[in-house]
Coordinates of C-alpha atoms in Angstrom, one line a residue:
M1 CA 0.0 0.0 0.0
K2 CA 2.8 2.4 1.0
K3 CA 4.6 1.6 -2.3
N4 CA 1.5 2.5 -4.3
I5 CA 1.1 5.8 -2.4
I6 CA 4.8 6.6 -3.0
S7 CA 4.5 5.7 -6.7
Y8 CA 1.4 7.9 -7.0
I9 CA 3.1 10.8 -5.3
L10 CA 6.1 10.4 -7.6
I11 CA 3.9 10.3 -10.7
L12 CA 2.1 13.5 -9.5
F13 CA 5.5 15.2 -8.9
F14 CA 6.7 14.2 -12.3
L15 CA 3.5 15.5 -14.0
S16 CA 3.6 18.8 -12.1
T17 CA 7.3 19.3 -12.9
T18 CA 6.7 18.5 -16.6
I19 CA 3.7 20.9 -16.7
H20 CA 5.7 23.6 -14.9
C21 CA 8.6 23.2 -17.3
K22 CA 6.4 23.3 -20.3
T23 CA 4.6 26.3 -19.0
K24 CA 7.9 28.0 -18.2
K25 CA 9.2 27.1 -21.7
S26 CA 6.0 28.3 -23.3
N27 CA 6.2 31.6 -21.4
E28 CA 9.9 32.0 -22.4
E29 CA 8.9 31.4 -26.0
K30 CA 6.1 34.0 -25.8
E31 CA 8.6 36.4 -24.3
K32 CA 11.0 35.9 -27.1
I33 CA 8.3 36.3 -29.7
L34 CA 7.2 39.5 -27.9
Q35 CA 10.8 40.8 -27.9
K36 CA 11.2 40.0 -31.6
T37 CA 8.0 41.8 -32.3
I38 CA 9.2 44.9 -30.4
V39 CA 12.5 44.8 -32.2
S40 CA 10.9 44.4 -35.6
S41 CA 8.6 47.3 -34.9
E42 CA 11.5 49.6 -34.7
E43 CA 14.1 50.5 -37.3
K44 CA 17.4 52.3 -36.9
I45 CA 18.6 54.6 -39.7
K46 CA 22.1 56.0 -39.6
G47 CA 23.3 59.1 -41.4
Y48 CA 24.6 62.7 -41.1
F49 CA 21.4 64.5 -40.4
N50 CA 22.8 67.8 -39.4
N51 CA 25.7 69.8 -40.9
D52 CA 28.6 68.2 -39.0
D53 CA 30.7 65.1 -39.7
L54 CA 29.4 63.1 -36.8
E55 CA 27.2 60.1 -37.5
D56 CA 23.6 60.5 -36.2
Y57 CA 20.7 58.1 -36.2
I58 CA 16.9 58.0 -36.4
I59 CA 14.6 55.5 -34.7
R60 CA 11.6 54.6 -36.7
D61 CA 8.7 53.4 -34.4
K62 CA 6.1 51.4 -36.4
T63 CA 4.0 50.2 -33.4
Q64 CA 1.0 52.4 -34.2
P65 CA -0.9 51.4 -37.3
E66 CA -2.1 55.0 -38.0
K67 CA 1.4 56.6 -38.0
N68 CA 5.2 56.1 -37.9
T69 CA 7.2 58.2 -35.4
L70 CA 10.7 59.1 -36.4
T71 CA 12.9 60.2 -33.5
I72 CA 16.1 62.0 -34.4
F73 CA 19.2 61.5 -32.3
I74 CA 22.2 63.8 -32.9
N75 CA 25.8 63.0 -32.0
N76 CA 27.3 65.9 -30.2
G77 CA 30.7 64.3 -29.9
K78 CA 30.1 62.8 -26.4
N79 CA 26.7 61.2 -26.6
Y80 CA 23.5 61.1 -28.6
V81 CA 20.9 63.7 -27.9
K82 CA 17.2 63.5 -28.9
K83 CA 16.8 66.5 -31.3
G84 CA 13.3 66.2 -32.8
I85 CA 10.4 64.0 -33.9
I86 CA 8.7 63.6 -37.3
E87 CA 5.3 62.0 -37.2
V88 CA 4.4 60.4 -40.6
F89 CA 0.7 59.6 -41.4
N90 CA -0.8 58.0 -44.5
D91 CA -2.5 61.3 -45.4
D92 CA 0.9 62.9 -45.7
F93 CA 1.2 61.2 -49.1
E94 CA -1.2 62.0 -52.0
T95 CA -0.1 59.6 -54.7
V96 CA 1.1 56.3 -53.1
E97 CA -1.1 53.4 -51.9
N98 CA -0.5 52.3 -48.3
P99 CA 2.4 54.7 -47.7
L100 CA 3.2 53.6 -44.2
Q101 CA 3.6 50.0 -45.4
N102 CA 5.9 51.2 -48.2
L103 CA 7.8 53.9 -46.3
F104 CA 11.6 54.5 -46.5
I105 CA 13.9 56.9 -44.8
S106 CA 17.4 57.9 -46.1
N107 CA 20.1 60.6 -45.9
P108 CA 20.5 61.8 -49.5
Q109 CA 23.0 64.6 -48.5
K110 CA 24.6 65.8 -45.3
G111 CA 22.1 67.7 -43.3
Q112 CA 19.0 66.2 -45.0
I113 CA 16.4 63.6 -44.1
L114 CA 14.3 62.0 -46.9
V115 CA 11.0 60.4 -46.0
G116 CA 9.4 58.7 -48.9
A117 CA 6.9 56.0 -50.0
S118 CA 6.9 53.9 -53.1
C119 CA 4.3 51.6 -54.6
C120 CA 3.5 49.4 -56.7
G121 CA 4.5 47.1 -59.6
S122 CA 6.4 48.0 -62.7
F123 CA 4.8 51.5 -63.1
K124 CA 5.2 52.5 -59.5
T125 CA 4.9 56.0 -58.0
T126 CA 7.4 57.3 -55.5
E127 CA 6.6 60.3 -53.4
S128 CA 9.4 61.9 -51.4
T129 CA 9.6 64.7 -48.8
Y130 CA 12.9 66.3 -48.0
Y131 CA 13.8 67.9 -44.7
K132 CA 16.9 70.2 -44.5
F133 CA 18.8 71.2 -41.4
F134 CA 19.2 75.0 -40.9
K135 CA 21.7 76.2 -38.4
E136 CA 19.7 79.5 -38.1
I137 CA 16.8 77.8 -36.4
D138 CA 18.7 74.7 -35.2
S139 CA 16.1 72.4 -36.8
W140 CA 14.9 70.8 -40.0
I141 CA 12.5 72.4 -42.4
L142 CA 10.3 70.5 -44.9
Y143 CA 11.6 72.2 -48.0
K144 CA 11.0 70.0 -51.1
T145 CA 8.6 67.3 -52.4
T146 CA 9.1 65.1 -55.4
I147 CA 6.6 62.8 -57.1
A148 CA 8.1 60.3 -59.6
T149 CA 5.9 58.0 -61.7
I150 CA 7.4 55.3 -64.0
D151 CA 6.1 56.0 -67.5
S152 CA 5.3 53.4 -70.2
D153 CA 8.9 53.7 -71.5
F154 CA 10.1 52.7 -68.0
L155 CA 11.6 56.2 -67.4
P156 CA 10.3 58.4 -64.6
L157 CA 8.2 61.4 -64.9
I158 CA 9.3 63.7 -62.1
D159 CA 7.5 66.6 -60.5
V160 CA 9.6 68.8 -58.1
T161 CA 8.0 71.3 -55.8
Y162 CA 9.7 73.6 -53.3
N163 CA 7.5 73.9 -50.2
D164 CA 6.7 77.1 -48.3
F165 CA 9.2 76.5 -45.5
T166 CA 6.6 76.9 -42.8
Y167 CA 6.9 73.4 -41.3
S168 CA 9.9 72.7 -39.1
V169 CA 10.6 69.6 -37.1
D170 CA 10.8 71.5 -33.8
G171 CA 7.1 72.4 -34.2
K172 CA 7.6 76.1 -33.9
N173 CA 5.3 78.2 -36.1
R174 CA 7.6 80.4 -38.3
K175 CA 7.2 81.9 -41.7
N176 CA 10.9 81.4 -42.5
E177 CA 10.4 83.6 -45.6
D178 CA 13.9 84.9 -45.5
L179 CA 15.3 81.4 -45.4
R180 CA 13.1 80.4 -48.3
I181 CA 14.2 83.3 -50.5
Q182 CA 17.8 82.6 -49.6
E183 CA 17.5 78.9 -50.4
L184 CA 15.6 79.4 -53.7
K185 CA 18.4 81.8 -54.8
L186 CA 21.0 79.3 -53.9
F187 CA 19.2 76.5 -55.7
K188 CA 19.0 78.6 -58.9
E189 CA 22.7 79.5 -58.7
Q190 CA 23.8 75.9 -58.0
N191 CA 21.7 74.5 -60.9
E192 CA 22.8 77.2 -63.4
T193 CA 26.4 76.3 -62.5
K194 CA 25.6 72.5 -62.9
F195 CA 23.9 73.0 -66.2
N196 CA 26.8 75.0 -67.7
A197 CA 29.4 72.6 -66.2
L198 CA 27.6 69.6 -67.7
F199 CA 27.3 71.3 -71.1
D200 CA 30.9 72.3 -71.2
K201 CA 32.1 68.9 -70.1
Y202 CA 30.2 66.9 -72.7
K203 CA 30.8 69.5 -75.5
K204 CA 34.5 69.3 -74.9
S205 CA 34.4 65.5 -75.0
N206 CA 32.4 65.6 -78.2
D207 CA 34.7 68.1 -79.8
T208 CA 37.8 66.0 -78.9
K209 CA 36.0 62.8 -80.0
M210 CA 36.2 61.3 -76.5
I211 CA 32.5 61.3 -75.9
A212 CA 32.0 57.6 -76.4
K213 CA 34.2 57.0 -73.4
E214 CA 32.3 59.3 -71.1
S215 CA 29.7 58.3 -68.6
G216 CA 26.4 60.0 -69.2
S217 CA 24.3 58.3 -66.7
L218 CA 22.9 61.2 -64.7
N219 CA 20.5 61.2 -61.7
F220 CA 17.0 61.8 -63.0
D221 CA 15.9 63.7 -59.8
D222 CA 18.9 66.0 -60.3
L223 CA 18.0 66.6 -63.9
A224 CA 14.4 67.4 -63.0
E225 CA 15.5 69.9 -60.4
M226 CA 18.0 71.4 -62.8
V227 CA 15.2 72.0 -65.3
L228 CA 13.0 73.5 -62.6
N229 CA 15.7 76.0 -61.6
V230 CA 16.9 76.7 -65.1
P231 CA 13.6 76.5 -67.1
I232 CA 13.8 75.7 -70.8
N233 CA 13.2 78.8 -72.9
K234 CA 13.8 80.2 -76.4
I235 CA 17.3 81.3 -75.3
N236 CA 18.6 78.1 -73.8
I237 CA 16.6 75.4 -75.6
T238 CA 19.4 74.8 -78.2
K239 CA 21.9 74.3 -75.4
Y240 CA 19.6 71.9 -73.6
N241 CA 19.0 70.0 -76.9
D242 CA 22.8 69.8 -77.5
L243 CA 23.4 68.5 -74.0
A244 CA 20.8 65.8 -74.6
Y245 CA 22.5 65.0 -77.9
Y246 CA 25.9 64.7 -76.2
L247 CA 24.5 62.4 -73.5
L248 CA 23.1 60.2 -76.3
R249 CA 26.6 59.7 -77.6
T250 CA 28.2 58.7 -74.3
K251 CA 28.6 55.1 -73.4
D252 CA 25.7 54.9 -71.0
G253 CA 23.7 58.1 -71.3
K254 CA 20.8 57.0 -73.5
A255 CA 18.2 57.0 -70.7
S256 CA 19.4 60.4 -69.3
S257 CA 19.2 61.8 -72.9
V258 CA 15.7 60.5 -73.5
F259 CA 14.6 61.8 -70.1
L260 CA 15.8 65.3 -71.0
L261 CA 14.4 65.2 -74.6
K262 CA 10.9 64.3 -73.3
I263 CA 11.0 67.5 -71.3
I264 CA 12.2 69.5 -74.3
I265 CA 9.5 68.1 -76.6
K266 CA 6.8 68.8 -74.0
K267 CA 8.0 72.4 -73.7
E268 CA 8.5 72.9 -77.5
P269 CA 6.6 70.2 -79.5
S270 CA 7.6 71.7 -82.8
R271 CA 11.4 71.3 -82.2
I272 CA 12.2 69.0 -85.2
V273 CA 15.7 67.8 -84.2
A274 CA 14.5 66.6 -80.8
Y275 CA 12.4 63.9 -82.4
L276 CA 15.4 62.6 -84.3
N277 CA 17.5 62.5 -81.2
I278 CA 14.8 60.9 -79.0
A279 CA 14.2 58.3 -81.8
D280 CA 17.9 57.4 -81.8
G281 CA 17.8 57.1 -78.0
Y282 CA 14.8 54.8 -78.0
W283 CA 16.4 52.7 -80.8
D284 CA 19.6 52.3 -78.8
M285 CA 17.4 51.3 -75.8
E286 CA 15.7 48.7 -78.0
Q287 CA 12.3 50.3 -77.7
F288 CA 11.9 50.0 -81.4
E289 CA 8.2 50.9 -81.8
R290 CA 8.7 54.1 -79.8
A291 CA 11.7 54.9 -82.0
K292 CA 9.7 54.4 -85.2
E293 CA 6.9 56.7 -83.9
S294 CA 9.5 59.5 -83.3
Y295 CA 11.3 58.9 -86.6
K296 CA 8.0 59.2 -88.4
K297 CA 7.2 62.4 -86.5
Y298 CA 10.6 63.8 -87.4
D299 CA 10.1 62.9 -91.1
S300 CA 6.7 64.4 -91.1
L301 CA 7.9 67.7 -89.5
I302 CA 10.7 68.0 -92.0
R303 CA 8.4 67.6 -94.9
E304 CA 5.8 70.0 -93.4
S305 CA 8.5 72.6 -92.8
G306 CA 9.4 72.8 -96.5
K307 CA 13.0 71.9 -95.7
D308 CA 15.1 69.9 -98.2
I309 CA 14.2 66.3 -97.4
S310 CA 17.7 65.2 -98.4
I311 CA 18.8 66.2 -94.9
I312 CA 16.8 63.3 -93.5
P313 CA 19.4 60.7 -92.5
A314 CA 19.3 57.3 -94.3
R315 CA 18.7 55.5 -91.0
V316 CA 15.3 57.2 -90.6
K317 CA 14.0 55.7 -93.9
E318 CA 15.4 52.3 -93.0
R319 CA 14.0 52.2 -89.5
I320 CA 10.4 53.4 -90.3
K321 CA 9.8 50.6 -92.8

């Protein structure tokens, strides 16, 4: 009888220990899952977010479904100091589906924070907001927005807008009009310098017959911003067209050339030579049907203009067959 009681007690002890261990293990697993969830709900982005050479970071908190909270920590040389918060909502984006699910944060240049969203498929749209650090107010101002949509030729259509400079990360309500005027003047000067430098560089390479060795793969956003600050007009359109032509002749500048030529044609639809250049660009990109359309448009405009049709290159006749 005593043996049976002892055996029964041992069995109960074994079962209770096993259940306790399993419960403890289960709780530990739940805790690990919870910790993983907490970790995965946060993201750390490193960069140089103010105007010094010390690496800073941003913590992106994704725990709330209706918004993301970006907390900026600045390296002061001794430790990291919380400097500001950017709250990002779905309604902050006009053109992208489910922006919080498709959000990205980066540091495009020293002193800048880019908050963008991109969606979906082959012809996706990317909407980006740019914050720039200003020493004058010791904070970041939302100064620029870009919307880029992939066109049917797989090149982006980019709209660049400079904001009114009224929103700053520190939450203080300022007009910042003096800063805005200062920055817009600076942007214009920088892009005029860039435009002239690019033109001179590629013209020289073309004149010295070294153009085929040059890289002409330029950043589309930079080109769009350049055109915004140095608008195409009757005075500079030939220079823009020549730049596009030079880019076309580089080893890898076909896409940059076509991107620029599309803007030129939109501004001046009757510019005959632009159709020949863009046709050559599409042909080299193996978008043959688009190339044929542009060759035909070029041929038609030449004939309508009353110009000598002998100036039409032989390749045009061959490629529109």
